[in-house]
C-alpha atoms as one frame of an Amber mdcrd trajectory, in Angstrom:
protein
  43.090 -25.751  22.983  44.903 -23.649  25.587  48.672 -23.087  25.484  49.461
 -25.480  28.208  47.543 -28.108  26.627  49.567 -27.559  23.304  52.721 -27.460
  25.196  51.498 -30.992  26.577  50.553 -32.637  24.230  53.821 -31.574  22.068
  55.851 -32.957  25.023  54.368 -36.755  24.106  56.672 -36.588  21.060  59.755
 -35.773  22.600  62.745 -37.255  21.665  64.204 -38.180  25.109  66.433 -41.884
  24.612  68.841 -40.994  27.545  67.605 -38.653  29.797  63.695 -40.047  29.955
  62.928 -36.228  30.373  60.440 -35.126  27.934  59.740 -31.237  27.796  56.921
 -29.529  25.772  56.949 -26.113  25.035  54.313 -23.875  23.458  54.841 -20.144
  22.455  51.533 -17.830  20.687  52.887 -15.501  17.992  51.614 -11.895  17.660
  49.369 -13.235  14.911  48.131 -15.169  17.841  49.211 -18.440  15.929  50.553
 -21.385  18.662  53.796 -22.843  18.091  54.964 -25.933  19.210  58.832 -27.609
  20.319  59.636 -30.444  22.674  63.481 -31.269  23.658  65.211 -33.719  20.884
  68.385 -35.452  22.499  71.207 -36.491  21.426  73.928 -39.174  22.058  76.722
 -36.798  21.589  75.777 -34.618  24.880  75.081 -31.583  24.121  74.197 -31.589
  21.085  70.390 -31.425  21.945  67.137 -28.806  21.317  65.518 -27.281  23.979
  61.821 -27.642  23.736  61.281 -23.540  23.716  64.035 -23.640  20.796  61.976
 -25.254  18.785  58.733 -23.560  19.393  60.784 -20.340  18.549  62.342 -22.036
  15.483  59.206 -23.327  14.128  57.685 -19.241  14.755  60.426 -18.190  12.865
  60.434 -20.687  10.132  56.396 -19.607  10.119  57.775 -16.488   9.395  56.789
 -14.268  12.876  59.508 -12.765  15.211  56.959 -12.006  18.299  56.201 -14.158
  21.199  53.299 -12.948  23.288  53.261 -15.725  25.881  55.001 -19.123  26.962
  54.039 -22.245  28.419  56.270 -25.124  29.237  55.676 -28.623  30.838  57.788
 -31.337  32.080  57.264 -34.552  34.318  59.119 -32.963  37.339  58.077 -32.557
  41.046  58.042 -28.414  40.368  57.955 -26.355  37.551  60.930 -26.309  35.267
  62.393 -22.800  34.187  63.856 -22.851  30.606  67.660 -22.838  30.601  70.182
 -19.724  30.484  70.015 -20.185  26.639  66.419 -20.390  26.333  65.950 -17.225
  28.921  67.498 -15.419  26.198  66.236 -16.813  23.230  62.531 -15.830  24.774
  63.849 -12.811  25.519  65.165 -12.174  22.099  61.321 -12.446  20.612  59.122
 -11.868  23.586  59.670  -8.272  25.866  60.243  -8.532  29.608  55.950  -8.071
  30.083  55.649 -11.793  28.215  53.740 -13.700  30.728  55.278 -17.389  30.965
  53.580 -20.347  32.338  55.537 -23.243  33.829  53.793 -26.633  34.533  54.436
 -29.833  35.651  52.336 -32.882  34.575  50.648 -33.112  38.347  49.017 -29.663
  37.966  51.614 -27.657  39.495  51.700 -24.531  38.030  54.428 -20.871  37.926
  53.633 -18.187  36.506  55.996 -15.394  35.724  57.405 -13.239  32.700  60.214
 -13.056  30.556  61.891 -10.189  32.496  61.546 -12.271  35.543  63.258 -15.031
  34.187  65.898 -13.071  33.019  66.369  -9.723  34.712  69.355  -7.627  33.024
  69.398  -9.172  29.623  71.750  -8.774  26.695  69.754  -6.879  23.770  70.059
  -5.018  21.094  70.773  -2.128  23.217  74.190  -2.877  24.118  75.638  -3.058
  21.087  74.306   0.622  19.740  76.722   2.996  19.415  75.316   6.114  20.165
């Protein structure tokens, strides 16, 4: 099964009451293990998960701190980039070089990486004191 194809079928089970906006995302670890999230809502706005926020969580709860690559669907008329917070999430576990493959349910497809997505990210980095 590819990564997209986890992402969508993940994306079935998402927990999307208000908005009607179901998001799958799928992440592969460095142990090349898949993980899967989809959004979860919730009626006190905005207390909701972010699809890639719970692929990462379930990586990490797996035990693995590496992304190596990203796909993420939604039922939208173009692909849907991950929010601010979920730029930096990825980029907190995947380097700049992390391909990332956005989808929409029609066949329309982005690719780009995690440094596109988020070009001068916070890291590590800034707070060393040197």
């Amino acid at each position: 099964m590819s990564l997209l194809d986890a992402a969508r079928e993940v994306r079935e089970r998402a927990y999307v009451p208000y908005s009607k906006f179901k998001v799958g995302a799928a992440i592969r670890g460095a142990s090349g293990t898949v993980y899967r999230g989809c959004n979860v809502e919730n009626v006190a706005y905005p207390e909701g998960t972010c699809a890639e926020a719970g692929a990462i969580s379930a990586m990490v709860a797996a035990g693995e701190t590496v992304l190596t690559e990203v796909a993420v669907i939604a039922d939208s008329p173009s692909p849907v980039p991950p929010c601010g917070g979920c730029r930096q999430k990825l980029a907190e576990f995947g380097a700049g070089d992390v391909p990332v493959l956005l989808a929409t349910t029609d066949g329309a497809e982005m690719h780009t990486t995690i440094g596109d997505l988020l070009p001068g990210r916070f890291d590590a980095g800034h707070m060393a004191r040197t």
